[in-house]
GROMACS .gro file of C-alpha atoms in nm:
model
  383
    1MET     CA    1   0.000   0.000   0.000
    2ARG     CA    2   0.141   0.339  -0.100
    3PHE     CA    3   0.052   0.539   0.209
    4ALA     CA    4   0.181   0.861   0.057
    5GLU     CA    5  -0.116   0.874  -0.177
    6PRO     CA    6  -0.337   1.173  -0.095
    7GLY     CA    7  -0.567   1.122   0.199
    8ARG     CA    8  -0.421   0.786   0.303
    9LYS     CA    9  -0.325   0.693   0.659
   10GLY     CA   10  -0.016   0.491   0.736
   11GLN     CA   11   0.133   0.362   1.058
   12LEU     CA   12   0.215   0.709   1.179
   13PHE     CA   13   0.129   0.971   0.914
   14SER     CA   14  -0.198   1.101   0.773
   15TYR     CA   15  -0.116   1.236   0.429
   16ALA     CA   16  -0.235   1.556   0.266
   17GLY     CA   17  -0.481   1.557  -0.018
   18PRO     CA   18  -0.650   1.827  -0.227
   19GLY     CA   19  -0.866   2.053  -0.014
   20ASN     CA   20  -1.232   2.010  -0.095
   21GLY     CA   21  -1.394   2.199   0.189
   22SER     CA   22  -1.325   1.932   0.449
   23GLY     CA   23  -1.020   1.838   0.654
   24TYR     CA   24  -0.761   2.045   0.831
   25VAL     CA   25  -0.584   2.318   0.631
   26HIS     CA   26  -0.243   2.403   0.775
   27ASP     CA   27  -0.101   2.755   0.803
   28GLY     CA   28   0.173   2.696   1.058
   29SER     CA   29   0.520   2.545   1.073
   30PHE     CA   30   0.643   2.238   0.890
   31ALA     CA   31   0.890   1.982   1.024
   32VAL     CA   32   1.106   1.861   0.736
   33ILE     CA   33   1.262   1.528   0.829
   34ASP     CA   34   1.512   1.286   0.678
   35VAL     CA   35   1.676   0.968   0.807
   36GLU     CA   36   1.975   0.762   0.702
   37THR     CA   37   1.945   0.392   0.781
   38THR     CA   38   2.133   0.062   0.791
   39GLY     CA   39   1.911  -0.078   0.516
   40PHE     CA   40   1.562  -0.067   0.371
   41SER     CA   41   1.351  -0.277   0.608
   42PRO     CA   42   1.278  -0.193   0.972
   43ALA     CA   43   1.076  -0.515   0.979
   44LYS     CA   44   1.404  -0.704   0.926
   45GLY     CA   45   1.581  -0.509   1.197
   46ASP     CA   46   1.727  -0.218   1.005
   47ARG     CA   47   1.777   0.091   1.216
   48VAL     CA   48   1.803   0.469   1.186
   49ILE     CA   49   2.166   0.585   1.211
   50GLU     CA   50   2.113   0.957   1.143
   51ILE     CA   51   1.815   1.188   1.172
   52ALA     CA   52   1.775   1.555   1.084
   53ILE     CA   53   1.475   1.781   1.133
   54ALA     CA   54   1.426   2.142   1.031
   55ARG     CA   55   1.126   2.342   1.146
   56VAL     CA   56   1.041   2.587   0.868
   57ASP     CA   57   0.763   2.831   0.795
   58ARG     CA   58   0.560   2.840   0.475
   59THR     CA   59   0.823   3.056   0.304
   60GLY     CA   60   1.094   2.798   0.376
   61ARG     CA   61   1.262   3.009   0.645
   62ILE     CA   62   1.437   2.774   0.885
   63GLU     CA   63   1.331   2.835   1.246
   64ASP     CA   64   1.526   2.551   1.406
   65GLU     CA   65   1.746   2.261   1.303
   66TYR     CA   66   1.832   1.938   1.478
   67ALA     CA   67   2.065   1.663   1.357
   68THR     CA   68   2.241   1.371   1.518
   69LEU     CA   69   2.399   1.040   1.439
   70LEU     CA   70   2.238   0.746   1.619
   71ASN     CA   71   2.380   0.427   1.761
   72PRO     CA   72   2.193   0.131   1.603
   73GLU     CA   73   2.268  -0.080   1.911
   74GLY     CA   74   2.478  -0.358   1.764
   75ARG     CA   75   2.355  -0.330   1.405
   76ASP     CA   76   2.616  -0.269   1.135
   77THR     CA   77   2.573   0.069   0.969
   78GLY     CA   78   2.541  -0.092   0.627
   79ALA     CA   79   2.628   0.077   0.298
   80VAL     CA   80   2.893   0.325   0.408
   81PHE     CA   81   2.959   0.413   0.042
   82VAL     CA   82   2.604   0.553   0.026
   83HIS     CA   83   2.561   0.746   0.351
   84GLY     CA   84   2.923   0.778   0.463
   85ILE     CA   85   2.848   0.665   0.821
   86SER     CA   86   3.088   0.407   0.966
   87ASN     CA   87   3.048   0.188   1.273
   88GLU     CA   88   3.316   0.398   1.440
   89ALA     CA   89   3.122   0.718   1.372
   90VAL     CA   90   2.813   0.596   1.561
   91ARG     CA   91   2.992   0.413   1.843
   92ASP     CA   92   2.947   0.697   2.092
   93ALA     CA   93   2.631   0.842   1.937
   94PRO     CA   94   2.306   0.844   2.138
   95ARG     CA   95   2.040   0.578   2.091
   96PHE     CA   96   1.710   0.684   1.936
   97SER     CA   97   1.530   0.637   2.268
   98GLU     CA   98   1.769   0.889   2.426
   99VAL     CA   99   1.686   1.165   2.175
  100ALA     CA  100   1.318   1.083   2.129
  101GLY     CA  101   1.227   1.395   2.328
  102ASP     CA  102   1.428   1.615   2.092
  103VAL     CA  103   1.264   1.456   1.789
  104LEU     CA  104   0.909   1.476   1.924
  105ALA     CA  105   0.957   1.835   2.042
  106ARG     CA  106   1.022   1.938   1.682
  107LEU     CA  107   0.720   1.749   1.546
  108GLU     CA  108   0.473   1.911   1.785
  109GLY     CA  109   0.232   2.153   1.621
  110THR     CA  110   0.365   2.090   1.270
  111VAL     CA  111   0.293   1.910   0.948
  112VAL     CA  112   0.571   1.659   0.885
  113VAL     CA  113   0.735   1.681   0.541
  114ALA     CA  114   0.966   1.421   0.389
  115HIS     CA  115   1.076   1.319   0.042
  116ASN     CA  116   0.930   0.974  -0.022
  117ALA     CA  117   0.774   1.010   0.322
  118VAL     CA  118   0.662   0.648   0.344
  119PHE     CA  119   1.028   0.554   0.401
  120GLU     CA  120   1.072   0.798   0.689
  121GLU     CA  121   0.734   0.694   0.828
  122ARG     CA  122   0.820   0.324   0.847
  123PHE     CA  123   1.149   0.383   1.022
  124LEU     CA  124   1.024   0.653   1.257
  125ALA     CA  125   0.726   0.437   1.356
  126ALA     CA  126   0.956   0.140   1.421
  127GLU     CA  127   1.199   0.344   1.633
  128LEU     CA  128   0.917   0.495   1.838
  129ALA     CA  129   0.764   0.152   1.893
  130ARG     CA  130   1.101   0.010   1.999
  131ALA     CA  131   1.130   0.296   2.250
  132GLY     CA  132   0.780   0.220   2.382
  133ILE     CA  133   0.636   0.551   2.261
  134THR     CA  134   0.291   0.582   2.110
  135THR     CA  135   0.167   0.893   1.933
  136PRO     CA  136  -0.149   0.994   1.749
  137HIS     CA  137  -0.139   1.013   1.371
  138LEU     CA  138   0.060   1.312   1.252
  139PRO     CA  139  -0.039   1.525   0.950
  140ALA     CA  140   0.220   1.472   0.679
  141LEU     CA  141   0.309   1.587   0.331
  142CYS     CA  142   0.517   1.379   0.091
  143SER     CA  143   0.734   1.614  -0.113
  144LEU     CA  144   0.791   1.337  -0.369
  145TRP     CA  145   0.416   1.327  -0.437
  146LEU     CA  146   0.398   1.708  -0.437
  147GLY     CA  147   0.694   1.723  -0.675
  148GLN     CA  148   0.512   1.493  -0.915
  149GLN     CA  149   0.224   1.741  -0.918
  150THR     CA  150   0.437   2.051  -0.967
  151PHE     CA  151   0.757   1.971  -1.164
  152GLN     CA  152   0.788   1.837  -1.517
  153THR     CA  153   1.121   1.660  -1.475
  154PRO     CA  154   1.251   1.323  -1.603
  155ASN     CA  155   1.212   1.187  -1.251
  156HIS     CA  156   1.123   1.332  -0.914
  157LYS     CA  157   1.422   1.232  -0.706
  158LEU     CA  158   1.532   1.499  -0.463
  159GLY     CA  159   1.856   1.565  -0.648
  160THR     CA  160   1.676   1.605  -0.980
  161LEU     CA  161   1.420   1.847  -0.840
  162ALA     CA  162   1.687   2.048  -0.659
  163GLN     CA  163   1.898   2.078  -0.973
  164HIS     CA  164   1.596   2.179  -1.180
  165ALA     CA  165   1.502   2.446  -0.923
  166GLY     CA  166   1.858   2.577  -0.890
  167ILE     CA  167   1.886   2.466  -0.527
  168PRO     CA  168   2.227   2.340  -0.414
  169LEU     CA  169   2.210   1.989  -0.268
  170VAL     CA  170   2.510   1.981  -0.036
  171ASP     CA  171   2.594   1.631   0.083
  172ALA     CA  172   2.325   1.417  -0.077
  173HIS     CA  173   2.247   1.122   0.152
  174ALA     CA  174   2.350   1.318   0.458
  175ALA     CA  175   2.029   1.373   0.654
  176LEU     CA  176   2.079   1.745   0.710
  177GLY     CA  177   2.174   1.810   0.347
  178ASP     CA  178   1.859   1.636   0.223
  179VAL     CA  179   1.644   1.819   0.477
  180ARG     CA  180   1.774   2.158   0.371
  181ALA     CA  181   1.714   2.085   0.002
  182THR     CA  182   1.360   1.966   0.075
  183ALA     CA  183   1.294   2.273   0.291
  184ALA     CA  184   1.408   2.501   0.009
  185LEU     CA  185   1.188   2.319  -0.244
  186LEU     CA  186   0.879   2.321  -0.023
  187PRO     CA  187   0.766   2.684  -0.079
  188MET     CA  188   0.821   2.646  -0.455
  189MET     CA  189   0.606   2.335  -0.461
  190LEU     CA  190   0.329   2.489  -0.252
  191GLU     CA  191   0.321   2.797  -0.474
  192ARG     CA  192   0.313   2.592  -0.792
  193TYR     CA  193   0.043   2.365  -0.656
  194GLY     CA  194  -0.167   2.669  -0.581
  195ALA     CA  195  -0.468   2.496  -0.422
  196PRO     CA  196  -0.520   2.429  -0.050
  197LEU     CA  197  -0.406   2.096   0.092
  198ALA     CA  198  -0.623   1.922   0.349
  199PHE     CA  199  -0.515   1.680   0.619
  200GLY     CA  200  -0.714   1.412   0.795
  201CYS     CA  201  -0.590   1.516   1.139
  202THR     CA  202  -0.458   1.825   1.314
  203PRO     CA  203  -0.100   1.877   1.436
  204ALA     CA  204  -0.027   1.694   1.758
  205SER     CA  205   0.052   1.850   2.093
  206GLY     CA  206   0.203   1.699   2.406
  207LEU     CA  207   0.413   1.452   2.207
  208ARG     CA  208   0.712   1.463   2.438
  209GLY     CA  209   0.534   1.317   2.738
  210HIS     CA  210   0.802   1.217   2.986
  211HIS     CA  211   1.081   1.229   2.728
  212ARG     CA  212   1.279   1.541   2.812
  213ALA     CA  213   1.433   1.726   2.519
  214GLY     CA  214   1.804   1.801   2.549
  215ALA     CA  215   1.868   1.519   2.796
  216VAL     CA  216   2.148   1.377   2.577
  217SER     CA  217   2.384   1.570   2.352
  218PRO     CA  218   2.361   1.495   1.981
  219VAL     CA  219   2.655   1.383   1.769
  220THR     CA  220   2.663   1.596   1.457
  221ARG     CA  221   2.874   1.550   1.147
  222ALA     CA  222   3.019   1.774   0.880
  223SER     CA  223   3.058   1.530   0.593
  224SER     CA  224   3.225   1.567   0.254
  225LEU     CA  225   3.422   1.879   0.341
  226ARG     CA  226   3.555   2.076   0.047
  227LYS     CA  227   3.775   2.385   0.047
  228GLY     CA  228   3.587   2.545  -0.241
  229ASN     CA  229   3.603   2.921  -0.291
  230ASP     CA  230   3.513   3.006   0.069
  231GLY     CA  231   3.767   2.791   0.252
  232TRP     CA  232   3.763   2.488   0.480
  233MET     CA  233   3.601   2.658   0.778
  234ALA     CA  234   3.307   2.785   0.575
  235SER     CA  235   3.258   2.432   0.441
  236LEU     CA  236   3.266   2.289   0.794
  237MET     CA  237   3.011   2.531   0.936
  238SER     CA  238   2.777   2.505   0.638
  239ARG     CA  239   2.738   2.135   0.709
  240LEU     CA  240   2.649   2.169   1.076
  241PRO     CA  241   2.298   2.244   1.206
  242ILE     CA  242   2.211   2.599   1.307
  243SER     CA  243   2.084   2.477   1.645
  244ALA     CA  244   2.273   2.283   1.910
  245GLY     CA  245   2.345   2.278   2.281
  246GLU     CA  246   2.604   2.460   2.488
  247VAL     CA  247   2.969   2.356   2.468
  248VAL     CA  248   3.136   2.253   2.793
  249ASP     CA  249   3.471   2.408   2.882
  250ALA     CA  250   3.669   2.086   2.841
  251THR     CA  251   3.544   2.037   2.486
  252ALA     CA  252   3.601   2.403   2.405
  253ALA     CA  253   3.963   2.367   2.518
  254VAL     CA  254   4.016   2.062   2.294
  255TYR     CA  255   3.874   2.246   1.993
  256LEU     CA  256   4.074   2.564   2.060
  257ASP     CA  257   4.398   2.365   2.101
  258ALA     CA  258   4.335   2.187   1.771
  259LEU     CA  259   4.255   2.517   1.603
  260ALA     CA  260   4.577   2.672   1.734
  261ALA     CA  261   4.777   2.378   1.599
  262ALA     CA  262   4.603   2.402   1.261
  263LEU     CA  263   4.674   2.776   1.228
  264GLU     CA  264   5.033   2.756   1.345
  265ASP     CA  265   5.165   2.750   0.987
  266GLY     CA  266   4.920   3.015   0.868
  267LYS     CA  267   4.683   2.786   0.680
  268ILE     CA  268   4.421   2.515   0.726
  269VAL     CA  269   4.453   2.198   0.518
  270GLY     CA  270   4.196   1.928   0.457
  271GLU     CA  271   4.304   1.685   0.729
  272GLU     CA  272   4.309   1.965   0.985
  273ALA     CA  273   3.959   2.073   0.882
  274LYS     CA  274   3.837   1.714   0.915
  275ALA     CA  275   3.995   1.685   1.260
  276LEU     CA  276   3.817   2.005   1.371
  277ALA     CA  277   3.493   1.868   1.224
  278ARG     CA  278   3.530   1.546   1.425
  279ILE     CA  279   3.583   1.738   1.748
  280ALA     CA  280   3.284   1.960   1.677
  281GLY     CA  281   3.066   1.667   1.574
  282ASN     CA  282   3.151   1.447   1.872
  283ALA     CA  283   3.062   1.736   2.101
  284GLY     CA  284   2.730   1.789   1.922
  285MET     CA  285   2.821   2.139   1.810
  286GLY     CA  286   2.622   2.335   1.557
  287ALA     CA  287   2.752   2.614   1.336
  288PRO     CA  288   2.685   2.887   1.598
  289GLN     CA  289   2.893   2.702   1.859
  290VAL     CA  290   3.185   2.662   1.617
  291ALA     CA  291   3.158   3.029   1.519
  292ALA     CA  292   3.160   3.131   1.887
  293LEU     CA  293   3.473   2.925   1.957
  294ASN     CA  294   3.643   3.066   1.647
  295GLU     CA  295   3.563   3.414   1.775
  296ARG     CA  296   3.699   3.329   2.119
  297PHE     CA  297   4.022   3.214   1.951
  298LEU     CA  298   4.053   3.538   1.755
  299GLU     CA  299   3.998   3.741   2.071
  300MET     CA  300   4.274   3.542   2.241
  301MET     CA  301   4.500   3.631   1.949
  302ARG     CA  302   4.400   3.998   1.983
  303GLU     CA  303   4.482   4.001   2.353
  304ALA     CA  304   4.819   3.832   2.296
  305ALA     CA  305   4.915   4.079   2.021
  306LEU     CA  306   4.816   4.380   2.233
  307ALA     CA  307   4.956   4.255   2.563
  308ASP     CA  308   5.241   4.509   2.542
  309GLN     CA  309   5.006   4.780   2.411
  310VAL     CA  310   5.187   4.778   2.076
  311LEU     CA  311   5.063   4.634   1.748
  312THR     CA  312   5.312   4.584   1.467
  313LYS     CA  313   5.232   4.546   1.100
  314THR     CA  314   5.350   4.185   1.118
  315GLU     CA  315   5.117   4.109   1.408
  316LEU     CA  316   4.825   4.269   1.226
  317ARG     CA  317   4.898   4.059   0.915
  318GLU     CA  318   4.894   3.745   1.130
  319LEU     CA  319   4.566   3.845   1.291
  320THR     CA  320   4.408   3.924   0.955
  321ARG     CA  321   4.529   3.596   0.802
  322ALA     CA  322   4.380   3.395   1.089
  323ALA     CA  323   4.049   3.579   1.064
  324SER     CA  324   4.034   3.515   0.689
  325LEU     CA  325   4.100   3.143   0.737
  326LEU     CA  326   3.811   3.131   0.985
  327GLY     CA  327   3.575   3.296   0.739
  328THR     CA  328   3.567   3.643   0.902
  329SER     CA  329   3.817   3.837   0.695
  330ASN     CA  330   3.707   4.178   0.827
  331TYR     CA  331   3.719   4.077   1.194
  332PHE     CA  332   4.017   4.299   1.280
  333ASP     CA  333   3.927   4.595   1.060
  334ASP     CA  334   3.910   4.812   1.374
  335LEU     CA  335   4.284   4.768   1.436
  336THR     CA  336   4.571   4.971   1.292
  337PRO     CA  337   4.943   4.932   1.355
  338THR     CA  338   5.096   5.140   1.630
  339PRO     CA  339   5.264   5.451   1.487
  340VAL     CA  340   5.643   5.437   1.497
  341THR     CA  341   5.805   5.714   1.701
  342ALA     CA  342   6.104   5.855   1.521
  343PRO     CA  343   6.427   5.853   1.730
  344ALA     CA  344   6.565   6.184   1.848
  345SER     CA  345   6.833   6.352   1.635
  346GLY     CA  346   7.156   6.152   1.658
  347ALA     CA  347   6.995   5.865   1.850
  348VAL     CA  348   7.003   5.506   1.730
  349ALA     CA  349   6.674   5.308   1.722
  350THR     CA  350   6.734   4.969   1.882
  351ALA     CA  351   6.384   4.851   1.975
  352SER     CA  352   6.246   4.561   1.770
  353LYS     CA  353   5.895   4.700   1.813
  354PRO     CA  354   5.774   5.059   1.789
  355ALA     CA  355   5.747   5.244   2.113
  356PRO     CA  356   5.398   5.245   2.264
  357THR     CA  357   5.216   5.566   2.189
  358SER     CA  358   4.838   5.563   2.159
  359ALA     CA  359   4.814   5.187   2.099
  360PRO     CA  360   4.475   5.018   2.124
  361LYS     CA  361   4.405   4.842   2.451
  362ALA     CA  362   4.361   4.465   2.477
  363THR     CA  363   3.984   4.480   2.510
  364ARG     CA  364   3.753   4.196   2.420
  365ARG     CA  365   3.503   4.327   2.171
  366CYS     CA  366   3.235   4.209   1.932
  367GLY     CA  367   3.358   4.114   1.587
  368HIS     CA  368   3.038   4.255   1.435
  369CYS     CA  369   2.958   4.586   1.605
  370ARG     CA  370   3.304   4.633   1.769
  371THR     CA  371   3.142   4.709   2.105
  372PRO     CA  372   3.348   4.588   2.403
  373GLY     CA  373   3.195   4.344   2.648
  374HIS     CA  374   3.041   4.076   2.426
  375TYR     CA  375   3.123   3.844   2.138
  376ARG     CA  376   2.962   3.829   1.793
  377SER     CA  377   2.764   3.520   1.904
  378THR     CA  378   2.577   3.729   2.163
  379CYS     CA  379   2.565   4.058   1.971
  380PRO     CA  380   2.227   4.232   2.016
  381GLU     CA  381   2.237   4.337   1.652
  382LEU     CA  382   2.256   3.974   1.535
  383ASN     CA  383   2.030   3.803   1.789
   0.00000   0.00000   0.00000
């Protein structure tokens, strides 16, 4: 039975159909979901090894993202050449039951969207059942079905639709990459479809029950890194979710030490970028957490350079190079070298650095608005 057909009910989802004056018409948020699995059949014991969810509004604006690898509890991860997830990668990842609260929290009050949604439905229903969790039917929209109604393409695979629509599909078969492509396609599809869609049930509330969201840290991944035109760090952050938990001091120290080692020779190479990605992923970091740590590192460099209240041209070049490698090339635009004081007539200049005159003070400041006292990650202008 093809549950994704309009108006049909599956194990977990109640699928949208053309609005004909009856049924629920949705005007709220959507939860775009994708899973990577060990195989094709939850009935034969295949498990979810990665899940990503993005809550988006009708325009496709992403309100929240969640992504994590999952430990399949003894099951081999399967076709690594397809999804890129090894047994080692999921060894310390949470089990589905441990992140069920995070998943359900993002499905509350939404219509669930997935490409070939019957696949996600089967696996999500199986994982919830294994965790002993029951839920009411959830309103759902299959973007594969909607694509068939709205795009005249040779096929309606996600990659084909994305290419036709001019949407970059970064990391196909990585859950977050597929979710982002589907989220970007969704408003196009809804606009092309034009007519209202009706659902056989309303969005669910109270899904979390006793499963507390945020109880276990996710394990994120930045797969298939490429230097590209924007550099390794931009590639790393673009592959991490925009939402994640706080970073503990011990993990921050490990990341900052690795970053210092990577930048020691004034460049970041592929293996160093991958090492930073592993640290960030194992700690469950999202892009904002990596950006905040990068900013902390740049502020440490600022303080070290200005410790003697003198800033040389060489020091400023080093600061600027580091900022550029971290994707914030204008971070130190507020700094200028300390003016050199000319020696008195007949005197010999022996100092290796210019004498301190009106040098800038070693003050922590925001890389965006330059105001002292906060970082870019907490800047009122950006939050």
